[in-house]
Amino acid sequence: MTYPAATGDFDAALAQDPRYERSAVIDLEAIRHNVRRLAAAASPAKVMAVVKADAYGHGAVPVARAALEAGAAWLGVAHISEALALRAAGIDAPLLAWLHTTESNFGAAVAAGVDIGCSGWELERIVAAAREQERPARIHLKVDTGLGRNGATLETWDNLVGEALEYQDQGLLRVVGIFSHLAVADEPERPETDQQLAAFREVLAVAEDAGVDPEVRHLANTPATLSRPDTHFDLVRVGLGIYGLSPFAGQTSAELGLRPAMTLRTVVSQCKEVPDGQGVSYGLRYHTSGPSTLGLIPLGYADGIPRVATGGPVRVAGMTYPVVGRIAMDQMVIDLGDVGPAGAGLLGAEAQLFGDGADGGPTADDWARAAGTINYEIVTRISPRVPRRFINEQPFSGHSGEGAA
């Protein structure tokens, strides 16, 4: 099934066709495989599948369903609005949202049974929402163990725990979880992960001594799930890994037993023979070194391709070509070489920017290197103008599968 993009004037019915002129094809069986792989690494801890940012660009609702089918016990998102969209789609699994502002709709979260991350300042607003809804809020207290983003400081932790317990005694909330987030788990040699783990154990002891009895304690992200079993506790939060991408600079997805789920593809929209010295794209930073055939690829930075990623690979008819010249808003160019009239036969041929790499084709990691960024960004930034086409869907019951909380 194809879920049409939020913007653009294309015909959604046409997007059902696998030959549609551009699409991000999401293999939901790859998602299920990756969840099972990560669940095996985390066991006996349970898995929270992180589907924030539209599931890192893969489509939050279909990915959430696939993750739950594969045994994920929880779902995680950044914003309450993301959580409410999952609830509206009929997903009733345990669900945590952790990044808030003073404008966040805590009342809607409480009403929808969404667990709320709490760093301290949100507590009074959450309690007010619970009173308004006449329903206790479910909160996870977050502590900053060294990342320096949200989370209570170690100095304010005692007070936050005490206040939360007072409200819990009044029946206004339940402290469901305690969590933190690791800063350098993707660099296993760094000592800071040990320091954060030690700090987390200390704050857990403080909370438990005060009377907190959490359902789940969670610290590990994807890299820690794969490399640091001592960080697993009751629950691991896996994001990048469920999309089949490696968090480690020195290890590939295949080496970790993961399968990239997104294939970004389009078709060659023009082929033309040009002379020696032909300039290409804005700024004319590239010129052909002899008679050549240029292939036009109808994806650009409006579709989420980094403008700086000149040299990024595009695979056409079993050959991989680098992008030449600047990437424009809607298009980019590859130099097919001196193929003469044979190049015309490539008009309309499939052009794959990245996929699972199983056939030696390009990957999101290749594009990350070309852009000087990380694979997380490459998949997440693919814009709504590119339709998502989902393959290997299964009927969904609404709740999590094996291992549900």
mmCIF file of C-alpha atoms in Angstrom:
data_model
loop_
_atom_site.group_PDB
_atom_site.id
_atom_site.type_symbol
_atom_site.label_atom_id
_atom_site.label_comp_id
_atom_site.label_asym_id
_atom_site.label_seq_id
_atom_site.Cartn_x
_atom_site.Cartn_y
_atom_site.Cartn_z
ATOM 1 C CA MET A 1 0.000 0.000 0.000
ATOM 2 C CA THR A 2 1.177 3.549 -0.681
ATOM 3 C CA TYR A 3 0.609 6.308 1.848
ATOM 4 C CA PRO A 4 0.623 9.542 -0.161
ATOM 5 C CA ALA A 5 2.811 12.447 0.805
ATOM 6 C CA ALA A 6 1.352 15.347 2.746
ATOM 7 C CA THR A 7 2.170 17.824 -0.002
ATOM 8 C CA GLY A 8 2.413 17.814 -3.781
ATOM 9 C CA ASP A 9 -0.102 17.567 -6.573
ATOM 10 C CA PHE A 10 0.476 13.974 -7.671
ATOM 11 C CA ASP A 11 -2.403 11.529 -8.035
ATOM 12 C CA ALA A 12 -2.391 9.230 -5.016
ATOM 13 C CA ALA A 13 -3.856 6.433 -7.158
ATOM 14 C CA LEU A 14 -0.864 6.623 -9.465
ATOM 15 C CA ALA A 15 1.431 6.293 -6.480
ATOM 16 C CA GLN A 16 0.133 2.755 -6.016
ATOM 17 C CA ASP A 17 2.117 1.817 -9.127
ATOM 18 C CA PRO A 18 5.654 0.629 -8.315
ATOM 19 C CA ARG A 19 6.777 2.432 -11.449
ATOM 20 C CA TYR A 20 5.654 5.748 -10.014
ATOM 21 C CA GLU A 21 8.237 8.345 -11.004
ATOM 22 C CA ARG A 22 9.780 8.693 -7.544
ATOM 23 C CA SER A 23 9.185 6.893 -4.272
ATOM 24 C CA ALA A 24 10.710 5.746 -1.028
ATOM 25 C CA VAL A 25 9.921 2.048 -0.824
ATOM 26 C CA ILE A 26 9.675 0.823 2.769
ATOM 27 C CA ASP A 27 10.081 -2.910 3.376
ATOM 28 C CA LEU A 28 8.067 -3.637 6.503
ATOM 29 C CA GLU A 29 9.452 -7.167 6.685
ATOM 30 C CA ALA A 30 12.881 -5.574 7.103
ATOM 31 C CA ILE A 31 11.447 -3.547 10.004
ATOM 32 C CA ARG A 32 10.105 -6.728 11.602
ATOM 33 C CA HIS A 33 13.421 -8.517 11.056
ATOM 34 C CA ASN A 34 15.348 -5.691 12.690
ATOM 35 C CA VAL A 35 13.019 -5.544 15.694
ATOM 36 C CA ARG A 36 13.431 -9.274 16.213
ATOM 37 C CA ARG A 37 17.214 -8.934 15.920
ATOM 38 C CA LEU A 38 17.306 -6.123 18.480
ATOM 39 C CA ALA A 39 14.877 -7.896 20.788
ATOM 40 C CA ALA A 40 17.200 -10.899 20.818
ATOM 41 C CA ALA A 41 20.137 -8.648 21.690
ATOM 42 C CA ALA A 42 18.157 -6.915 24.451
ATOM 43 C CA SER A 43 16.543 -9.960 26.067
ATOM 44 C CA PRO A 44 15.335 -10.209 28.768
ATOM 45 C CA ALA A 45 14.780 -6.452 28.518
ATOM 46 C CA LYS A 46 11.835 -5.378 26.391
ATOM 47 C CA VAL A 47 12.012 -3.194 23.277
ATOM 48 C CA MET A 48 10.646 0.307 22.741
ATOM 49 C CA ALA A 49 10.526 1.060 19.014
ATOM 50 C CA VAL A 50 11.225 4.754 18.496
ATOM 51 C CA VAL A 51 9.029 6.074 15.684
ATOM 52 C CA LYS A 52 9.497 9.819 16.142
ATOM 53 C CA ALA A 53 10.005 12.077 13.104
ATOM 54 C CA ASP A 54 7.578 9.963 11.048
ATOM 55 C CA ALA A 55 9.615 6.885 11.939
ATOM 56 C CA TYR A 56 12.852 8.502 10.766
ATOM 57 C CA GLY A 57 11.144 9.253 7.467
ATOM 58 C CA HIS A 58 9.812 5.724 7.000
ATOM 59 C CA GLY A 59 6.157 6.333 7.961
ATOM 60 C CA ALA A 60 5.171 6.256 11.622
ATOM 61 C CA VAL A 61 1.921 4.296 11.499
ATOM 62 C CA PRO A 62 2.990 1.416 9.231
ATOM 63 C CA VAL A 63 6.370 1.129 10.967
ATOM 64 C CA ALA A 64 4.804 1.189 14.433
ATOM 65 C CA ARG A 65 2.441 -1.584 13.419
ATOM 66 C CA ALA A 66 5.262 -3.680 11.980
ATOM 67 C CA ALA A 67 7.412 -3.177 15.078
ATOM 68 C CA LEU A 68 4.593 -4.274 17.362
ATOM 69 C CA GLU A 69 3.912 -7.285 15.159
ATOM 70 C CA ALA A 70 7.549 -8.286 15.614
ATOM 71 C CA GLY A 71 7.331 -8.126 19.400
ATOM 72 C CA ALA A 72 8.132 -4.550 20.399
ATOM 73 C CA ALA A 73 6.445 -3.880 23.745
ATOM 74 C CA TRP A 74 6.479 -0.076 23.656
ATOM 75 C CA LEU A 75 6.554 2.783 21.171
ATOM 76 C CA GLY A 76 8.423 6.024 21.663
ATOM 77 C CA VAL A 77 8.063 9.470 20.081
ATOM 78 C CA ALA A 78 9.387 12.933 20.778
ATOM 79 C CA HIS A 79 6.191 14.999 20.664
ATOM 80 C CA ILE A 80 2.747 14.436 22.108
ATOM 81 C CA SER A 81 1.273 15.287 18.698
ATOM 82 C CA GLU A 82 3.138 12.298 17.244
ATOM 83 C CA ALA A 83 1.740 10.068 19.972
ATOM 84 C CA LEU A 84 -1.815 11.280 19.369
ATOM 85 C CA ALA A 85 -1.500 10.468 15.658
ATOM 86 C CA LEU A 86 -0.614 6.881 16.552
ATOM 87 C CA ARG A 87 -3.573 6.654 18.925
ATOM 88 C CA ALA A 88 -5.847 8.049 16.198
ATOM 89 C CA ALA A 89 -4.640 5.249 13.922
ATOM 90 C CA GLY A 90 -5.911 2.688 16.425
ATOM 91 C CA ILE A 91 -2.599 1.822 18.054
ATOM 92 C CA ASP A 92 -3.124 1.267 21.777
ATOM 93 C CA ALA A 93 0.276 -0.133 22.796
ATOM 94 C CA PRO A 94 2.253 1.505 25.627
ATOM 95 C CA LEU A 95 3.512 4.791 24.217
ATOM 96 C CA LEU A 96 5.906 7.413 25.585
ATOM 97 C CA ALA A 97 6.385 11.041 24.458
ATOM 98 C CA TRP A 98 9.300 12.894 26.039
ATOM 99 C CA LEU A 99 10.007 16.288 24.431
ATOM 100 C CA HIS A 100 7.637 19.066 25.493
ATOM 101 C CA THR A 101 7.151 22.806 25.462
ATOM 102 C CA THR A 102 4.897 25.064 27.481
ATOM 103 C CA GLU A 103 2.396 24.709 24.613
ATOM 104 C CA SER A 104 2.283 20.895 24.684
ATOM 105 C CA ASN A 105 -1.171 19.369 25.083
ATOM 106 C CA PHE A 106 -0.700 17.383 28.274
ATOM 107 C CA GLY A 107 -4.455 17.021 28.692
ATOM 108 C CA ALA A 108 -4.782 15.222 25.375
ATOM 109 C CA ALA A 109 -1.881 12.978 26.306
ATOM 110 C CA VAL A 110 -3.466 12.000 29.618
ATOM 111 C CA ALA A 111 -6.832 11.426 27.960
ATOM 112 C CA ALA A 112 -5.253 9.194 25.303
ATOM 113 C CA GLY A 113 -3.263 7.141 27.795
ATOM 114 C CA VAL A 114 0.067 8.431 26.523
ATOM 115 C CA ASP A 115 2.961 8.202 28.970
ATOM 116 C CA ILE A 116 4.710 11.535 29.483
ATOM 117 C CA GLY A 117 8.407 12.113 30.004
ATOM 118 C CA CYS A 118 9.027 14.585 32.819
ATOM 119 C CA SER A 119 12.252 16.497 33.415
ATOM 120 C CA GLY A 120 10.872 18.671 36.206
ATOM 121 C CA TRP A 121 9.275 21.846 34.890
ATOM 122 C CA GLU A 122 6.431 19.862 33.280
ATOM 123 C CA LEU A 123 5.265 18.272 36.536
ATOM 124 C CA GLU A 124 2.768 20.965 37.570
ATOM 125 C CA ARG A 125 1.295 21.119 34.075
ATOM 126 C CA ILE A 126 0.937 17.337 33.943
ATOM 127 C CA VAL A 127 -0.786 17.326 37.326
ATOM 128 C CA ALA A 128 -3.144 20.079 36.185
ATOM 129 C CA ALA A 129 -3.991 17.999 33.113
ATOM 130 C CA ALA A 130 -4.652 14.950 35.274
ATOM 131 C CA ARG A 131 -7.047 16.955 37.460
ATOM 132 C CA GLU A 132 -8.819 18.294 34.383
ATOM 133 C CA GLN A 133 -9.165 14.839 32.832
ATOM 134 C CA GLU A 134 -10.018 13.209 36.165
ATOM 135 C CA ARG A 135 -7.544 10.532 35.283
ATOM 136 C CA PRO A 136 -4.068 9.909 36.732
ATOM 137 C CA ALA A 137 -1.166 10.703 34.427
ATOM 138 C CA ARG A 138 1.504 8.127 33.663
ATOM 139 C CA ILE A 139 4.950 9.703 33.810
ATOM 140 C CA HIS A 140 8.552 8.677 33.284
ATOM 141 C CA LEU A 141 10.986 10.799 35.265
ATOM 142 C CA LYS A 142 14.004 11.765 33.181
ATOM 143 C CA VAL A 143 17.423 12.548 34.587
ATOM 144 C CA ASP A 144 20.337 14.146 32.762
ATOM 145 C CA THR A 145 23.297 11.838 33.380
ATOM 146 C CA GLY A 146 25.647 13.755 31.131
ATOM 147 C CA LEU A 147 24.118 14.469 27.713
ATOM 148 C CA GLY A 148 23.227 18.016 28.727
ATOM 149 C CA ARG A 149 19.824 18.187 27.061
ATOM 150 C CA ASN A 150 16.505 17.661 28.843
ATOM 151 C CA GLY A 151 16.218 15.735 32.062
ATOM 152 C CA ALA A 152 16.487 16.824 35.682
ATOM 153 C CA THR A 153 19.963 17.659 36.912
ATOM 154 C CA LEU A 154 21.527 15.407 39.495
ATOM 155 C CA GLU A 155 21.205 18.289 41.993
ATOM 156 C CA THR A 156 17.440 18.611 41.507
ATOM 157 C CA TRP A 157 16.675 14.893 41.280
ATOM 158 C CA ASP A 158 15.784 14.421 44.950
ATOM 159 C CA ASN A 159 13.242 17.235 44.841
ATOM 160 C CA LEU A 160 11.660 15.987 41.614
ATOM 161 C CA VAL A 161 11.287 12.475 43.000
ATOM 162 C CA GLY A 162 9.771 13.806 46.227
ATOM 163 C CA GLU A 163 7.249 16.014 44.446
ATOM 164 C CA ALA A 164 6.270 13.234 42.055
ATOM 165 C CA LEU A 165 5.677 10.850 44.948
ATOM 166 C CA GLU A 166 3.471 13.401 46.719
ATOM 167 C CA TYR A 167 1.278 13.658 43.634
ATOM 168 C CA GLN A 168 1.309 9.893 43.273
ATOM 169 C CA ASP A 169 0.043 9.558 46.847
ATOM 170 C CA GLN A 170 -2.795 11.927 45.916
ATOM 171 C CA GLY A 171 -3.755 9.662 43.004
ATOM 172 C CA LEU A 172 -2.896 12.275 40.372
ATOM 173 C CA LEU A 173 -0.120 10.383 38.660
ATOM 174 C CA ARG A 174 1.832 7.158 38.538
ATOM 175 C CA VAL A 175 5.610 7.123 38.182
ATOM 176 C CA VAL A 176 5.802 4.434 35.505
ATOM 177 C CA GLY A 177 9.427 4.818 34.518
ATOM 178 C CA ILE A 178 12.815 6.376 35.123
ATOM 179 C CA PHE A 179 15.089 7.069 32.182
ATOM 180 C CA SER A 180 18.076 8.879 30.757
ATOM 181 C CA HIS A 181 19.870 9.064 27.416
ATOM 182 C CA LEU A 182 23.413 8.156 26.422
ATOM 183 C CA ALA A 183 25.703 10.600 24.640
ATOM 184 C CA VAL A 184 28.491 8.492 23.099
ATOM 185 C CA ALA A 185 27.320 4.875 22.990
ATOM 186 C CA ASP A 186 28.074 4.866 19.254
ATOM 187 C CA GLU A 187 31.756 5.271 20.195
ATOM 188 C CA PRO A 188 32.235 2.198 22.422
ATOM 189 C CA GLU A 189 35.754 3.137 23.487
ATOM 190 C CA ARG A 190 34.621 6.379 25.153
ATOM 191 C CA PRO A 191 34.586 6.321 28.987
ATOM 192 C CA GLU A 192 31.584 8.642 29.295
ATOM 193 C CA THR A 193 29.121 5.774 28.843
ATOM 194 C CA ASP A 194 30.487 4.132 31.994
ATOM 195 C CA GLN A 195 30.168 7.453 33.801
ATOM 196 C CA GLN A 196 26.571 7.912 32.676
ATOM 197 C CA LEU A 197 25.705 4.357 33.652
ATOM 198 C CA ALA A 198 27.141 4.885 37.129
ATOM 199 C CA ALA A 199 25.161 8.119 37.532
ATOM 200 C CA PHE A 200 21.986 6.390 36.379
ATOM 201 C CA ARG A 201 22.430 3.603 38.915
ATOM 202 C CA GLU A 202 22.844 6.228 41.637
ATOM 203 C CA VAL A 203 19.654 8.104 40.776
ATOM 204 C CA LEU A 204 17.750 4.834 40.535
ATOM 205 C CA ALA A 205 18.870 3.988 44.046
ATOM 206 C CA VAL A 206 17.764 7.407 45.298
ATOM 207 C CA ALA A 207 14.341 7.037 43.694
ATOM 208 C CA GLU A 208 13.810 3.489 44.864
ATOM 209 C CA ASP A 209 14.890 4.362 48.414
ATOM 210 C CA ALA A 210 12.302 7.149 48.356
ATOM 211 C CA GLY A 211 9.581 4.671 47.422
ATOM 212 C CA VAL A 212 9.419 4.784 43.614
ATOM 213 C CA ASP A 213 8.581 1.371 42.146
ATOM 214 C CA PRO A 214 8.858 1.906 38.373
ATOM 215 C CA GLU A 215 7.552 -0.519 35.799
ATOM 216 C CA VAL A 216 10.497 0.238 33.518
ATOM 217 C CA ARG A 217 13.974 1.695 33.827
ATOM 218 C CA HIS A 218 15.499 2.592 30.471
ATOM 219 C CA LEU A 219 18.795 4.007 29.309
ATOM 220 C CA ALA A 220 20.062 2.124 26.238
ATOM 221 C CA ASN A 221 19.702 3.371 22.667
ATOM 222 C CA THR A 222 20.481 1.287 19.554
ATOM 223 C CA PRO A 223 24.285 1.264 19.937
ATOM 224 C CA ALA A 224 24.091 0.416 23.629
ATOM 225 C CA THR A 225 21.531 -2.289 22.907
ATOM 226 C CA LEU A 226 24.023 -3.907 20.557
ATOM 227 C CA SER A 227 27.215 -3.347 22.551
ATOM 228 C CA ARG A 228 26.448 -2.712 26.232
ATOM 229 C CA PRO A 229 24.173 -5.308 27.869
ATOM 230 C CA ASP A 230 24.901 -3.707 31.243
ATOM 231 C CA THR A 231 22.790 -0.708 30.131
ATOM 232 C CA HIS A 232 19.666 -2.667 29.188
ATOM 233 C CA PHE A 233 17.741 -2.615 32.506
ATOM 234 C CA ASP A 234 14.034 -3.311 31.826
ATOM 235 C CA LEU A 235 13.631 -1.647 28.451
ATOM 236 C CA VAL A 236 15.791 -0.481 25.537
ATOM 237 C CA ARG A 237 14.830 2.368 23.212
ATOM 238 C CA VAL A 238 15.822 1.488 19.653
ATOM 239 C CA GLY A 239 15.464 3.945 16.810
ATOM 240 C CA LEU A 240 18.091 3.766 14.073
ATOM 241 C CA GLY A 241 18.480 0.016 14.370
ATOM 242 C CA ILE A 242 14.863 -0.790 13.563
ATOM 243 C CA TYR A 243 15.355 0.966 10.224
ATOM 244 C CA GLY A 244 18.298 -1.330 9.522
ATOM 245 C CA LEU A 245 21.054 1.256 9.771
ATOM 246 C CA SER A 246 24.277 0.907 11.718
ATOM 247 C CA PRO A 247 25.105 3.373 14.509
ATOM 248 C CA PHE A 248 28.787 2.432 14.434
ATOM 249 C CA ALA A 249 31.327 4.007 12.092
ATOM 250 C CA GLY A 250 33.283 0.754 11.824
ATOM 251 C CA GLN A 251 30.442 -1.723 11.294
ATOM 252 C CA THR A 252 27.951 -2.150 8.487
ATOM 253 C CA SER A 253 24.293 -2.992 8.815
ATOM 254 C CA ALA A 254 24.962 -6.470 7.446
ATOM 255 C CA GLU A 255 27.684 -7.080 10.032
ATOM 256 C CA LEU A 256 25.172 -6.233 12.750
ATOM 257 C CA GLY A 257 22.498 -8.475 11.271
ATOM 258 C CA LEU A 258 20.294 -5.533 10.254
ATOM 259 C CA ARG A 259 18.483 -4.889 6.960
ATOM 260 C CA PRO A 260 18.005 -1.314 5.688
ATOM 261 C CA ALA A 261 14.282 -0.809 5.171
ATOM 262 C CA MET A 262 14.170 2.186 2.824
ATOM 263 C CA THR A 263 14.955 2.186 -0.890
ATOM 264 C CA LEU A 264 14.917 5.613 -2.539
ATOM 265 C CA ARG A 265 14.333 5.357 -6.261
ATOM 266 C CA THR A 266 13.158 7.271 -9.287
ATOM 267 C CA VAL A 267 13.602 7.044 -13.062
ATOM 268 C CA VAL A 268 16.062 8.723 -15.416
ATOM 269 C CA SER A 269 14.114 11.659 -16.820
ATOM 270 C CA GLN A 270 16.444 12.731 -19.637
ATOM 271 C CA CYS A 271 19.561 11.488 -21.436
ATOM 272 C CA LYS A 272 21.465 13.721 -23.802
ATOM 273 C CA GLU A 273 24.799 13.657 -25.580
ATOM 274 C CA VAL A 274 27.039 16.629 -24.835
ATOM 275 C CA PRO A 275 30.477 17.703 -26.051
ATOM 276 C CA ASP A 276 33.803 17.838 -24.256
ATOM 277 C CA GLY A 277 33.851 20.631 -21.677
ATOM 278 C CA GLN A 278 30.100 20.844 -21.113
ATOM 279 C CA GLY A 279 29.352 22.592 -17.821
ATOM 280 C CA VAL A 280 26.846 20.999 -15.472
ATOM 281 C CA SER A 281 24.402 22.629 -13.047
ATOM 282 C CA TYR A 282 24.557 25.890 -11.129
ATOM 283 C CA GLY A 283 27.979 27.427 -10.769
ATOM 284 C CA LEU A 284 29.406 25.212 -13.534
ATOM 285 C CA ARG A 285 31.723 23.540 -11.031
ATOM 286 C CA TYR A 286 31.872 20.416 -13.191
ATOM 287 C CA HIS A 287 32.736 20.049 -16.862
ATOM 288 C CA THR A 288 32.767 16.880 -18.897
ATOM 289 C CA SER A 289 36.238 15.582 -19.751
ATOM 290 C CA GLY A 290 35.196 14.451 -23.230
ATOM 291 C CA PRO A 291 32.085 13.737 -25.263
ATOM 292 C CA SER A 292 29.591 12.268 -22.849
ATOM 293 C CA THR A 293 25.969 11.478 -22.067
ATOM 294 C CA LEU A 294 24.342 13.216 -19.125
ATOM 295 C CA GLY A 295 21.494 11.581 -17.238
ATOM 296 C CA LEU A 296 18.984 13.748 -15.393
ATOM 297 C CA ILE A 297 17.730 12.384 -12.053
ATOM 298 C CA PRO A 298 14.499 14.080 -10.889
ATOM 299 C CA LEU A 299 15.263 14.328 -7.165
ATOM 300 C CA GLY A 300 16.807 17.308 -5.423
ATOM 301 C CA TYR A 301 17.054 19.116 -2.151
ATOM 302 C CA ALA A 302 13.308 19.798 -2.091
ATOM 303 C CA ASP A 303 12.964 16.022 -1.904
ATOM 304 C CA GLY A 304 15.428 15.880 0.980
ATOM 305 C CA ILE A 305 18.653 15.158 -0.884
ATOM 306 C CA PRO A 306 21.454 17.199 0.723
ATOM 307 C CA ARG A 307 22.545 19.981 -1.613
ATOM 308 C CA VAL A 308 26.157 19.456 -0.545
ATOM 309 C CA ALA A 309 26.190 15.771 -1.483
ATOM 310 C CA THR A 310 27.831 16.106 -4.903
ATOM 311 C CA GLY A 311 29.429 12.746 -5.624
ATOM 312 C CA GLY A 312 26.567 10.813 -4.058
ATOM 313 C CA PRO A 313 25.975 7.512 -5.865
ATOM 314 C CA VAL A 314 23.112 6.682 -8.221
ATOM 315 C CA ARG A 315 22.670 3.163 -9.603
ATOM 316 C CA VAL A 316 21.272 2.787 -13.116
ATOM 317 C CA ALA A 317 21.121 -0.478 -15.078
ATOM 318 C CA GLY A 318 23.531 -2.210 -12.716
ATOM 319 C CA MET A 319 26.138 0.576 -12.797
ATOM 320 C CA THR A 320 26.760 3.181 -10.103
ATOM 321 C CA TYR A 321 27.495 6.760 -11.133
ATOM 322 C CA PRO A 322 28.404 9.753 -8.935
ATOM 323 C CA VAL A 323 26.319 12.902 -9.013
ATOM 324 C CA VAL A 324 28.209 15.642 -10.846
ATOM 325 C CA GLY A 325 27.723 19.366 -10.421
ATOM 326 C CA ARG A 326 25.545 20.927 -7.777
ATOM 327 C CA ILE A 327 22.371 19.229 -6.620
ATOM 328 C CA ALA A 328 19.455 21.517 -7.411
ATOM 329 C CA MET A 329 16.025 21.872 -5.830
ATOM 330 C CA ASP A 330 14.335 19.264 -8.005
ATOM 331 C CA GLN A 331 17.058 17.441 -9.898
ATOM 332 C CA MET A 332 20.636 16.288 -10.172
ATOM 333 C CA VAL A 333 22.881 15.021 -12.949
ATOM 334 C CA ILE A 334 24.998 11.920 -13.455
ATOM 335 C CA ASP A 335 27.668 11.562 -16.138
ATOM 336 C CA LEU A 336 27.133 8.279 -17.982
ATOM 337 C CA GLY A 337 30.342 8.610 -19.986
ATOM 338 C CA ASP A 338 30.862 8.331 -23.703
ATOM 339 C CA VAL A 339 28.147 5.787 -24.434
ATOM 340 C CA GLY A 340 26.881 7.540 -27.545
ATOM 341 C CA PRO A 341 23.373 6.746 -28.798
ATOM 342 C CA ALA A 342 23.236 3.792 -26.373
ATOM 343 C CA GLY A 343 22.586 6.286 -23.596
ATOM 344 C CA ALA A 344 19.164 7.020 -25.005
ATOM 345 C CA GLY A 345 18.137 3.528 -23.981
ATOM 346 C CA LEU A 346 18.442 4.555 -20.353
ATOM 347 C CA LEU A 347 15.628 7.092 -20.581
ATOM 348 C CA GLY A 348 13.005 5.897 -18.096
ATOM 349 C CA ALA A 349 15.349 3.376 -16.481
ATOM 350 C CA GLU A 350 15.118 3.000 -12.722
ATOM 351 C CA ALA A 351 17.626 5.090 -10.795
ATOM 352 C CA GLN A 352 18.281 4.005 -7.212
ATOM 353 C CA LEU A 353 19.917 6.443 -4.833
ATOM 354 C CA PHE A 354 20.111 4.013 -1.950
ATOM 355 C CA GLY A 355 18.728 0.733 -0.730
ATOM 356 C CA ASP A 356 19.853 -2.257 1.281
ATOM 357 C CA GLY A 357 23.150 -2.584 -0.585
ATOM 358 C CA ALA A 358 22.710 -6.340 -0.896
ATOM 359 C CA ASP A 359 23.546 -6.272 -4.622
ATOM 360 C CA GLY A 360 26.473 -3.919 -4.179
ATOM 361 C CA GLY A 361 24.305 -0.907 -4.816
ATOM 362 C CA PRO A 362 24.492 2.409 -2.954
ATOM 363 C CA THR A 363 23.351 2.808 0.641
ATOM 364 C CA ALA A 364 22.254 5.634 2.913
ATOM 365 C CA ASP A 365 25.712 5.430 4.456
ATOM 366 C CA ASP A 366 27.264 6.241 1.065
ATOM 367 C CA TRP A 367 25.101 9.343 0.809
ATOM 368 C CA ALA A 368 25.966 10.295 4.382
ATOM 369 C CA ARG A 369 29.658 10.205 3.500
ATOM 370 C CA ALA A 370 29.047 12.317 0.387
ATOM 371 C CA ALA A 371 27.139 14.889 2.442
ATOM 372 C CA GLY A 372 29.468 14.849 5.453
ATOM 373 C CA THR A 373 26.649 13.782 7.741
ATOM 374 C CA ILE A 374 25.149 10.656 9.341
ATOM 375 C CA ASN A 375 22.807 7.998 8.006
ATOM 376 C CA TYR A 376 20.095 9.121 10.467
ATOM 377 C CA GLU A 377 19.806 12.415 8.610
ATOM 378 C CA ILE A 378 19.771 10.937 5.114
ATOM 379 C CA VAL A 379 16.629 8.855 5.646
ATOM 380 C CA THR A 380 14.855 11.227 8.034
ATOM 381 C CA ARG A 381 15.067 14.226 5.737
ATOM 382 C CA ILE A 382 13.416 12.594 2.694
ATOM 383 C CA SER A 383 10.585 15.044 2.181
ATOM 384 C CA PRO A 384 6.809 14.488 2.015
ATOM 385 C CA ARG A 385 6.990 15.206 -1.728
ATOM 386 C CA VAL A 386 8.386 11.699 -2.145
ATOM 387 C CA PRO A 387 5.549 9.168 -1.738
ATOM 388 C CA ARG A 388 6.192 6.256 0.616
ATOM 389 C CA ARG A 389 5.293 2.856 -0.818
ATOM 390 C CA PHE A 390 4.997 0.094 1.758
ATOM 391 C CA ILE A 391 5.639 -3.533 0.938
ATOM 392 C CA ASN A 392 5.124 -6.660 3.028
ATOM 393 C CA GLU A 393 2.293 -5.247 5.127
ATOM 394 C CA GLN A 394 0.274 -7.551 7.365
ATOM 395 C CA PRO A 395 -3.140 -7.219 9.043
ATOM 396 C CA PHE A 396 -2.806 -5.350 12.330
ATOM 397 C CA SER A 397 -4.723 -5.930 15.570
ATOM 398 C CA GLY A 398 -3.903 -2.603 17.256
ATOM 399 C CA HIS A 399 -1.854 -3.803 20.212
ATOM 400 C CA SER A 400 1.663 -5.095 20.638
ATOM 401 C CA GLY A 401 2.600 -8.689 20.051
ATOM 402 C CA GLU A 402 4.791 -11.025 22.047
ATOM 403 C CA GLY A 403 6.413 -9.294 24.997
ATOM 404 C CA ALA A 404 3.835 -6.537 25.377
ATOM 405 C CA ALA A 405 3.858 -4.610 28.600
#
